[in-house]
Amino acid sequence: MTIALPSFRLLLVLAALALAGAPARAQNIVVMVNGDPITDYDIEQRSKLDQLTTQKTPSRQEVINELIDDKVKLKEGKKYGVDPGVTDINQSFEGMAQRMRITSDQLAKSLESKGVRPETLKGRMKSEMVWTSLVRGRFKEKLLVGERDVAQAVQAQTGDKLQIEGTEYKMQPIVLIVPRGSSSAFQETRMKEAEQYRSRVGSCEEANSLFRSTPNATIRESVTKTTADLPEALRKVLDDTPIGHLTAPEVTKAGIEMVVLCSRKPTMIDTPKKREVREKMYQEKYEKTQKAYLDELRKAAMIEYRNR
């Protein structure tokens, strides 16, 4: 029995039927951006994603503008070698899912249930990654926020006169071990030893060399604290201690404790309010800079509307 092969015309019909399940307007190009098309389907997908993430319904033109911006940003990114790969995008997608306390598969299914392809979200994530890297990299100096500007802004907001500069202390704690249950005589002996060590040490290097080889004594790794981190009494002790010398010994649960002061220098004091103001000032600078950058790129881009 001979089986007739389907004709070429029939194959074309079958192919058309197979595509019937695809978005009907997927090939309807609305805008060309530097030779890259934006279709009705792209607009429909981004519109659904925006509604899902913002709980607002954007206008068609707002969505088109977003997609044009994405095309412009991605092209600029490639110009400077900023082009995240599939692995980078997938990691970002997985990170978003983790923050939502779900798996990436669950996030994908959740999007699909709302009519949004996961690739639509990944596309937006890619443009955001590229743009953030570009702006921060190219305008790093311009985005810097001066500490005096921050202090003045805080003062203007609160009316309080702030201390702009403080002190940064770098030090290493030292402990002469006194076992629990030791007699007061033994403790007194250790205190005398501590005073002898104070007279011998004149630098952090000497302190490390001495206490790393002294039995029943330990010197810890250096720590750095600022004026804002320390109580006033301890600040006074450190201010009165010469650099490289030991503070007066104190009895603690660990034994006899001292601190060797390695450095003391002026620094800018940070506070929660200053951090809040600094972040706000940075964000304002970032928004202004990225808007001017994007406006410049859009003016230079070849944007051709079709079938509006």
mmCIF file of C-alpha atoms in Angstrom:
data_model
loop_
_atom_site.group_PDB
_atom_site.id
_atom_site.type_symbol
_atom_site.label_atom_id
_atom_site.label_comp_id
_atom_site.label_asym_id
_atom_site.label_seq_id
_atom_site.Cartn_x
_atom_site.Cartn_y
_atom_site.Cartn_z
ATOM 1 C CA MET A 1 0.000 0.000 0.000
ATOM 2 C CA THR A 2 1.349 3.420 -0.928
ATOM 3 C CA ILE A 3 1.058 6.226 1.551
ATOM 4 C CA ALA A 4 0.765 9.646 -0.062
ATOM 5 C CA LEU A 5 3.103 12.231 1.323
ATOM 6 C CA PRO A 6 1.518 15.584 2.264
ATOM 7 C CA SER A 7 1.936 18.247 -0.352
ATOM 8 C CA PHE A 8 4.006 21.375 0.253
ATOM 9 C CA ARG A 9 0.815 23.448 0.304
ATOM 10 C CA LEU A 10 -0.648 21.144 2.981
ATOM 11 C CA LEU A 11 2.520 21.492 5.070
ATOM 12 C CA LEU A 12 2.107 25.263 4.992
ATOM 13 C CA VAL A 13 -1.481 24.909 6.188
ATOM 14 C CA LEU A 14 -0.443 22.584 9.006
ATOM 15 C CA ALA A 15 2.290 24.997 10.071
ATOM 16 C CA ALA A 16 -0.214 27.845 10.147
ATOM 17 C CA LEU A 17 -2.558 25.765 12.303
ATOM 18 C CA ALA A 18 0.285 24.919 14.676
ATOM 19 C CA LEU A 19 0.953 28.608 15.119
ATOM 20 C CA ALA A 20 -2.693 29.316 15.800
ATOM 21 C CA GLY A 21 -2.064 28.698 19.515
ATOM 22 C CA ALA A 22 0.578 31.426 19.569
ATOM 23 C CA PRO A 23 -0.426 35.029 20.276
ATOM 24 C CA ALA A 24 -2.338 36.270 17.267
ATOM 25 C CA ARG A 25 -0.654 39.638 17.240
ATOM 26 C CA ALA A 26 2.842 38.442 18.104
ATOM 27 C CA GLN A 27 4.210 39.503 14.702
ATOM 28 C CA ASN A 28 2.517 42.908 14.683
ATOM 29 C CA ILE A 29 5.442 45.299 15.109
ATOM 30 C CA VAL A 30 4.490 48.535 16.855
ATOM 31 C CA VAL A 31 7.883 50.212 17.301
ATOM 32 C CA MET A 32 11.382 49.708 15.942
ATOM 33 C CA VAL A 33 14.146 50.827 18.326
ATOM 34 C CA ASN A 34 17.582 50.918 16.736
ATOM 35 C CA GLY A 35 16.425 48.134 14.429
ATOM 36 C CA ASP A 36 15.012 46.027 17.292
ATOM 37 C CA PRO A 37 11.231 45.402 17.198
ATOM 38 C CA ILE A 38 8.633 45.844 19.925
ATOM 39 C CA THR A 39 5.471 43.888 19.145
ATOM 40 C CA ASP A 40 1.891 44.010 20.340
ATOM 41 C CA TYR A 41 2.628 40.831 22.273
ATOM 42 C CA ASP A 42 5.581 42.485 24.043
ATOM 43 C CA ILE A 43 3.304 45.365 25.041
ATOM 44 C CA GLU A 44 0.571 43.022 26.219
ATOM 45 C CA GLN A 45 3.017 40.993 28.337
ATOM 46 C CA ARG A 46 4.671 44.041 29.940
ATOM 47 C CA SER A 47 1.262 45.556 30.654
ATOM 48 C CA LYS A 48 0.179 42.400 32.507
ATOM 49 C CA LEU A 49 3.469 42.323 34.437
ATOM 50 C CA ASP A 50 3.131 45.982 35.442
ATOM 51 C CA GLN A 51 -0.434 45.429 36.620
ATOM 52 C CA LEU A 52 0.711 42.424 38.637
ATOM 53 C CA THR A 53 3.634 44.188 40.315
ATOM 54 C CA THR A 54 2.164 47.661 40.859
ATOM 55 C CA GLN A 55 -1.558 46.868 41.179
ATOM 56 C CA LYS A 56 -2.144 49.699 38.701
ATOM 57 C CA THR A 57 -3.121 49.658 35.051
ATOM 58 C CA PRO A 58 -0.600 51.601 32.955
ATOM 59 C CA SER A 59 -1.594 53.259 29.703
ATOM 60 C CA ARG A 60 -0.472 51.633 26.469
ATOM 61 C CA GLN A 61 1.934 54.494 25.786
ATOM 62 C CA GLU A 62 3.489 54.178 29.267
ATOM 63 C CA VAL A 63 4.193 50.514 28.577
ATOM 64 C CA ILE A 64 5.625 51.303 25.146
ATOM 65 C CA ASN A 65 7.916 53.896 26.711
ATOM 66 C CA GLU A 66 9.137 51.339 29.241
ATOM 67 C CA LEU A 67 9.959 48.878 26.483
ATOM 68 C CA ILE A 68 11.726 51.549 24.429
ATOM 69 C CA ASP A 69 13.786 52.441 27.497
ATOM 70 C CA ASP A 70 14.722 48.785 27.950
ATOM 71 C CA LYS A 71 15.935 48.505 24.351
ATOM 72 C CA VAL A 72 17.996 51.691 24.675
ATOM 73 C CA LYS A 73 19.509 50.571 28.000
ATOM 74 C CA LEU A 74 20.448 47.135 26.705
ATOM 75 C CA LYS A 75 22.120 48.587 23.616
ATOM 76 C CA GLU A 76 24.126 51.025 25.763
ATOM 77 C CA GLY A 77 25.089 48.154 28.045
ATOM 78 C CA LYS A 78 26.512 46.145 25.148
ATOM 79 C CA LYS A 79 28.485 49.214 24.071
ATOM 80 C CA TYR A 80 30.289 49.150 27.437
ATOM 81 C CA GLY A 81 30.444 45.368 27.771
ATOM 82 C CA VAL A 82 27.643 45.187 30.363
ATOM 83 C CA ASP A 83 25.603 42.219 29.155
ATOM 84 C CA PRO A 84 24.417 39.764 31.863
ATOM 85 C CA GLY A 85 24.195 36.185 30.663
ATOM 86 C CA VAL A 86 21.441 33.627 31.143
ATOM 87 C CA THR A 87 23.051 32.361 34.354
ATOM 88 C CA ASP A 88 23.109 35.862 35.874
ATOM 89 C CA ILE A 89 19.471 36.466 35.002
ATOM 90 C CA ASN A 90 18.389 33.082 36.346
ATOM 91 C CA GLN A 91 20.236 33.737 39.617
ATOM 92 C CA SER A 92 18.449 37.066 39.955
ATOM 93 C CA PHE A 93 15.130 35.336 39.248
ATOM 94 C CA GLU A 94 15.893 32.682 41.877
ATOM 95 C CA GLY A 95 16.875 35.408 44.333
ATOM 96 C CA MET A 96 13.523 37.092 43.865
ATOM 97 C CA ALA A 97 11.757 33.782 44.458
ATOM 98 C CA GLN A 98 13.759 33.183 47.652
ATOM 99 C CA ARG A 99 12.806 36.622 48.983
ATOM 100 C CA MET A 100 9.183 35.636 48.365
ATOM 101 C CA ARG A 101 9.865 32.339 50.203
ATOM 102 C CA ILE A 102 9.011 30.213 47.171
ATOM 103 C CA THR A 103 10.995 28.284 44.570
ATOM 104 C CA SER A 104 11.820 29.654 41.127
ATOM 105 C CA ASP A 105 9.475 27.044 39.608
ATOM 106 C CA GLN A 106 6.663 28.231 41.853
ATOM 107 C CA LEU A 107 7.337 31.826 40.842
ATOM 108 C CA ALA A 108 7.275 30.851 37.164
ATOM 109 C CA LYS A 109 3.965 29.004 37.583
ATOM 110 C CA SER A 110 2.493 31.919 39.522
ATOM 111 C CA LEU A 111 3.375 34.283 36.683
ATOM 112 C CA GLU A 112 2.009 31.922 34.048
ATOM 113 C CA SER A 113 -1.274 31.616 35.946
ATOM 114 C CA LYS A 114 -1.633 35.397 35.517
ATOM 115 C CA GLY A 115 -0.826 35.217 31.820
ATOM 116 C CA VAL A 116 2.755 36.446 32.186
ATOM 117 C CA ARG A 117 5.652 34.488 30.733
ATOM 118 C CA PRO A 118 8.656 34.188 33.127
ATOM 119 C CA GLU A 119 10.832 35.508 30.283
ATOM 120 C CA THR A 120 8.906 38.781 30.449
ATOM 121 C CA LEU A 121 9.981 39.345 34.057
ATOM 122 C CA LYS A 122 13.512 38.165 33.299
ATOM 123 C CA GLY A 123 13.710 40.652 30.443
ATOM 124 C CA ARG A 124 12.794 43.519 32.750
ATOM 125 C CA MET A 125 15.245 42.268 35.369
ATOM 126 C CA LYS A 126 18.039 42.197 32.788
ATOM 127 C CA SER A 127 17.471 45.803 31.713
ATOM 128 C CA GLU A 128 17.422 46.910 35.378
ATOM 129 C CA MET A 129 20.684 45.055 36.099
ATOM 130 C CA VAL A 130 22.371 46.576 33.061
ATOM 131 C CA TRP A 131 21.155 50.083 33.800
ATOM 132 C CA THR A 132 22.113 50.065 37.481
ATOM 133 C CA SER A 133 25.603 48.831 36.606
ATOM 134 C CA LEU A 134 25.997 51.457 33.875
ATOM 135 C CA VAL A 135 24.846 54.428 35.924
ATOM 136 C CA ARG A 136 26.819 53.518 39.047
ATOM 137 C CA GLY A 137 29.900 52.653 37.046
ATOM 138 C CA ARG A 138 29.975 55.653 34.691
ATOM 139 C CA PHE A 139 28.879 58.283 37.215
ATOM 140 C CA LYS A 140 30.503 57.000 40.394
ATOM 141 C CA GLU A 141 32.147 60.312 41.298
ATOM 142 C CA LYS A 142 29.047 62.330 40.461
ATOM 143 C CA LEU A 143 26.919 60.187 42.768
ATOM 144 C CA LEU A 144 29.137 60.671 45.825
ATOM 145 C CA VAL A 145 27.386 62.309 48.793
ATOM 146 C CA GLY A 146 29.575 64.559 50.943
ATOM 147 C CA GLU A 147 29.467 64.017 54.703
ATOM 148 C CA ARG A 148 29.254 67.742 55.422
ATOM 149 C CA ASP A 149 26.265 67.982 53.078
ATOM 150 C CA VAL A 150 24.645 65.122 55.001
ATOM 151 C CA ALA A 151 25.314 66.768 58.357
ATOM 152 C CA GLN A 152 23.913 70.085 57.143
ATOM 153 C CA ALA A 153 20.809 68.356 55.755
ATOM 154 C CA VAL A 154 20.203 66.574 59.073
ATOM 155 C CA GLN A 155 20.649 69.822 60.950
ATOM 156 C CA ALA A 156 18.196 71.567 58.627
ATOM 157 C CA GLN A 157 15.635 68.804 59.192
ATOM 158 C CA THR A 158 15.961 68.406 62.937
ATOM 159 C CA GLY A 159 17.209 71.809 64.025
ATOM 160 C CA ASP A 160 19.891 70.072 66.086
ATOM 161 C CA LYS A 161 23.491 71.143 65.865
ATOM 162 C CA LEU A 162 25.397 67.992 65.031
ATOM 163 C CA GLN A 163 28.951 67.083 65.832
ATOM 164 C CA ILE A 164 30.331 66.618 62.353
ATOM 165 C CA GLU A 165 33.610 64.955 63.306
ATOM 166 C CA GLY A 166 34.362 62.327 65.889
ATOM 167 C CA THR A 167 37.247 59.974 66.636
ATOM 168 C CA GLU A 168 38.025 56.509 65.367
ATOM 169 C CA TYR A 169 39.907 54.238 67.767
ATOM 170 C CA LYS A 170 41.758 51.102 66.664
ATOM 171 C CA MET A 171 42.689 48.887 69.594
ATOM 172 C CA GLN A 172 43.435 45.345 70.748
ATOM 173 C CA PRO A 173 42.064 43.898 73.992
ATOM 174 C CA ILE A 174 44.524 42.038 76.228
ATOM 175 C CA VAL A 175 43.618 39.578 78.989
ATOM 176 C CA LEU A 176 45.840 38.222 81.758
ATOM 177 C CA ILE A 177 43.981 35.076 82.711
ATOM 178 C CA VAL A 178 42.863 34.663 86.329
ATOM 179 C CA PRO A 179 41.226 31.243 86.874
ATOM 180 C CA ARG A 180 37.934 31.161 88.750
ATOM 181 C CA GLY A 181 38.343 30.649 92.467
ATOM 182 C CA SER A 182 41.803 32.252 92.537
ATOM 183 C CA SER A 183 42.805 33.942 95.759
ATOM 184 C CA SER A 184 42.833 37.697 96.119
ATOM 185 C CA ALA A 185 46.601 37.453 96.561
ATOM 186 C CA PHE A 186 46.959 35.808 93.139
ATOM 187 C CA GLN A 187 44.727 38.457 91.590
ATOM 188 C CA GLU A 188 46.842 41.183 93.162
ATOM 189 C CA THR A 189 49.959 39.569 91.731
ATOM 190 C CA ARG A 190 48.451 39.597 88.275
ATOM 191 C CA MET A 191 47.544 43.270 88.665
ATOM 192 C CA LYS A 192 51.184 44.056 89.462
ATOM 193 C CA GLU A 193 52.245 42.090 86.380
ATOM 194 C CA ALA A 194 49.818 44.131 84.293
ATOM 195 C CA GLU A 195 51.341 47.376 85.534
ATOM 196 C CA GLN A 196 54.816 46.073 84.665
ATOM 197 C CA TYR A 197 53.646 45.221 81.155
ATOM 198 C CA ARG A 198 52.240 48.744 80.792
ATOM 199 C CA SER A 199 55.657 50.222 81.419
ATOM 200 C CA ARG A 200 57.268 47.944 78.807
ATOM 201 C CA VAL A 201 54.834 48.344 75.889
ATOM 202 C CA GLY A 202 55.184 51.320 73.566
ATOM 203 C CA SER A 203 53.494 50.100 70.373
ATOM 204 C CA CYS A 204 50.949 47.601 69.084
ATOM 205 C CA GLU A 205 53.775 45.593 67.529
ATOM 206 C CA GLU A 206 55.478 45.262 70.912
ATOM 207 C CA ALA A 207 52.187 44.301 72.547
ATOM 208 C CA ASN A 208 51.587 41.551 69.983
ATOM 209 C CA SER A 209 55.128 40.221 70.287
ATOM 210 C CA LEU A 210 54.937 40.209 74.086
ATOM 211 C CA PHE A 211 51.476 38.811 74.755
ATOM 212 C CA ARG A 212 51.464 36.173 72.015
ATOM 213 C CA SER A 213 54.413 34.520 73.772
ATOM 214 C CA THR A 214 53.374 35.168 77.391
ATOM 215 C CA PRO A 215 51.836 32.187 79.251
ATOM 216 C CA ASN A 216 48.318 32.661 80.628
ATOM 217 C CA ALA A 217 47.822 35.809 78.583
ATOM 218 C CA THR A 218 46.101 36.543 75.294
ATOM 219 C CA ILE A 219 45.860 39.437 72.866
ATOM 220 C CA ARG A 220 42.792 39.579 70.641
ATOM 221 C CA GLU A 221 42.414 40.771 67.070
ATOM 222 C CA SER A 222 42.156 44.520 66.559
ATOM 223 C CA VAL A 223 38.755 46.212 66.692
ATOM 224 C CA THR A 224 37.783 49.655 65.408
ATOM 225 C CA LYS A 225 35.218 51.809 67.195
ATOM 226 C CA THR A 226 34.079 55.390 66.722
ATOM 227 C CA THR A 227 32.986 58.029 69.197
ATOM 228 C CA ALA A 228 29.372 57.072 68.564
ATOM 229 C CA ASP A 229 30.050 53.438 69.570
ATOM 230 C CA LEU A 230 31.637 54.052 72.951
ATOM 231 C CA PRO A 231 30.400 55.352 76.329
ATOM 232 C CA GLU A 232 31.804 58.680 77.432
ATOM 233 C CA ALA A 233 33.913 57.193 80.250
ATOM 234 C CA LEU A 234 35.710 54.807 77.900
ATOM 235 C CA ARG A 235 36.199 57.561 75.308
ATOM 236 C CA LYS A 236 37.950 59.666 77.964
ATOM 237 C CA VAL A 237 40.238 56.772 78.901
ATOM 238 C CA LEU A 238 41.201 56.234 75.255
ATOM 239 C CA ASP A 239 41.680 59.945 74.640
ATOM 240 C CA ASP A 240 44.061 60.092 77.629
ATOM 241 C CA THR A 241 46.064 57.021 76.548
ATOM 242 C CA PRO A 242 49.144 57.627 74.356
ATOM 243 C CA ILE A 243 49.150 55.789 71.020
ATOM 244 C CA GLY A 244 50.797 52.372 71.369
ATOM 245 C CA HIS A 245 50.331 52.223 75.148
ATOM 246 C CA LEU A 246 48.073 50.165 77.407
ATOM 247 C CA THR A 247 45.072 51.411 79.335
ATOM 248 C CA ALA A 248 44.918 50.882 83.106
ATOM 249 C CA PRO A 249 44.172 47.240 84.039
ATOM 250 C CA GLU A 250 40.670 46.303 85.157
ATOM 251 C CA VAL A 251 39.335 43.188 86.876
ATOM 252 C CA THR A 252 36.689 41.360 84.788
ATOM 253 C CA LYS A 253 35.182 37.880 84.663
ATOM 254 C CA ALA A 254 37.876 36.876 82.159
ATOM 255 C CA GLY A 255 40.746 38.090 84.330
ATOM 256 C CA ILE A 256 42.787 41.287 84.221
ATOM 257 C CA GLU A 257 41.919 43.232 81.062
ATOM 258 C CA MET A 258 43.698 46.089 79.291
ATOM 259 C CA VAL A 259 43.568 47.619 75.837
ATOM 260 C CA VAL A 260 46.497 48.625 73.652
ATOM 261 C CA LEU A 261 45.591 51.703 71.609
ATOM 262 C CA CYS A 262 46.951 51.245 68.073
ATOM 263 C CA SER A 263 45.616 54.437 66.482
ATOM 264 C CA ARG A 264 43.328 57.382 67.117
ATOM 265 C CA LYS A 265 42.224 59.623 64.282
ATOM 266 C CA PRO A 266 39.413 62.026 63.331
ATOM 267 C CA THR A 267 36.463 60.536 61.469
ATOM 268 C CA MET A 268 32.926 61.351 60.493
ATOM 269 C CA ILE A 269 30.359 60.139 63.006
ATOM 270 C CA ASP A 270 27.522 58.060 61.605
ATOM 271 C CA THR A 271 24.043 57.839 63.057
ATOM 272 C CA PRO A 272 20.805 56.176 61.889
ATOM 273 C CA LYS A 273 19.420 59.594 60.919
ATOM 274 C CA LYS A 274 22.518 60.451 58.914
ATOM 275 C CA ARG A 275 22.378 57.098 57.124
ATOM 276 C CA GLU A 276 18.732 57.735 56.263
ATOM 277 C CA VAL A 277 19.491 61.215 54.924
ATOM 278 C CA ARG A 278 22.580 59.979 53.044
ATOM 279 C CA GLU A 279 20.597 57.235 51.305
ATOM 280 C CA LYS A 280 17.876 59.699 50.355
ATOM 281 C CA MET A 281 20.403 62.187 48.974
ATOM 282 C CA TYR A 282 22.126 59.406 47.012
ATOM 283 C CA GLN A 283 18.816 58.240 45.576
ATOM 284 C CA GLU A 284 17.935 61.772 44.514
ATOM 285 C CA LYS A 285 21.292 62.124 42.778
ATOM 286 C CA TYR A 286 20.890 58.711 41.168
ATOM 287 C CA GLU A 287 17.407 59.495 39.822
ATOM 288 C CA LYS A 288 18.477 62.854 38.407
ATOM 289 C CA THR A 289 21.613 61.388 36.817
ATOM 290 C CA GLN A 290 19.963 58.335 35.303
ATOM 291 C CA LYS A 291 17.095 60.415 33.874
ATOM 292 C CA ALA A 292 19.472 62.811 32.134
ATOM 293 C CA TYR A 293 21.503 59.851 30.833
ATOM 294 C CA LEU A 294 18.414 58.081 29.507
ATOM 295 C CA ASP A 295 17.022 61.252 27.900
ATOM 296 C CA GLU A 296 20.330 61.684 26.078
ATOM 297 C CA LEU A 297 20.284 58.087 24.821
ATOM 298 C CA ARG A 298 16.670 58.299 23.666
ATOM 299 C CA LYS A 299 17.374 61.450 21.677
ATOM 300 C CA ALA A 300 20.185 59.654 19.851
ATOM 301 C CA ALA A 301 18.170 56.452 19.295
ATOM 302 C CA MET A 302 16.370 55.568 16.068
ATOM 303 C CA ILE A 303 12.749 55.113 17.164
ATOM 304 C CA GLU A 304 10.204 54.374 14.457
ATOM 305 C CA TYR A 305 6.518 53.892 15.308
ATOM 306 C CA ARG A 306 4.331 51.585 13.203
ATOM 307 C CA ASN A 307 0.607 50.802 13.469
ATOM 308 C CA ARG A 308 0.031 52.960 16.552
#
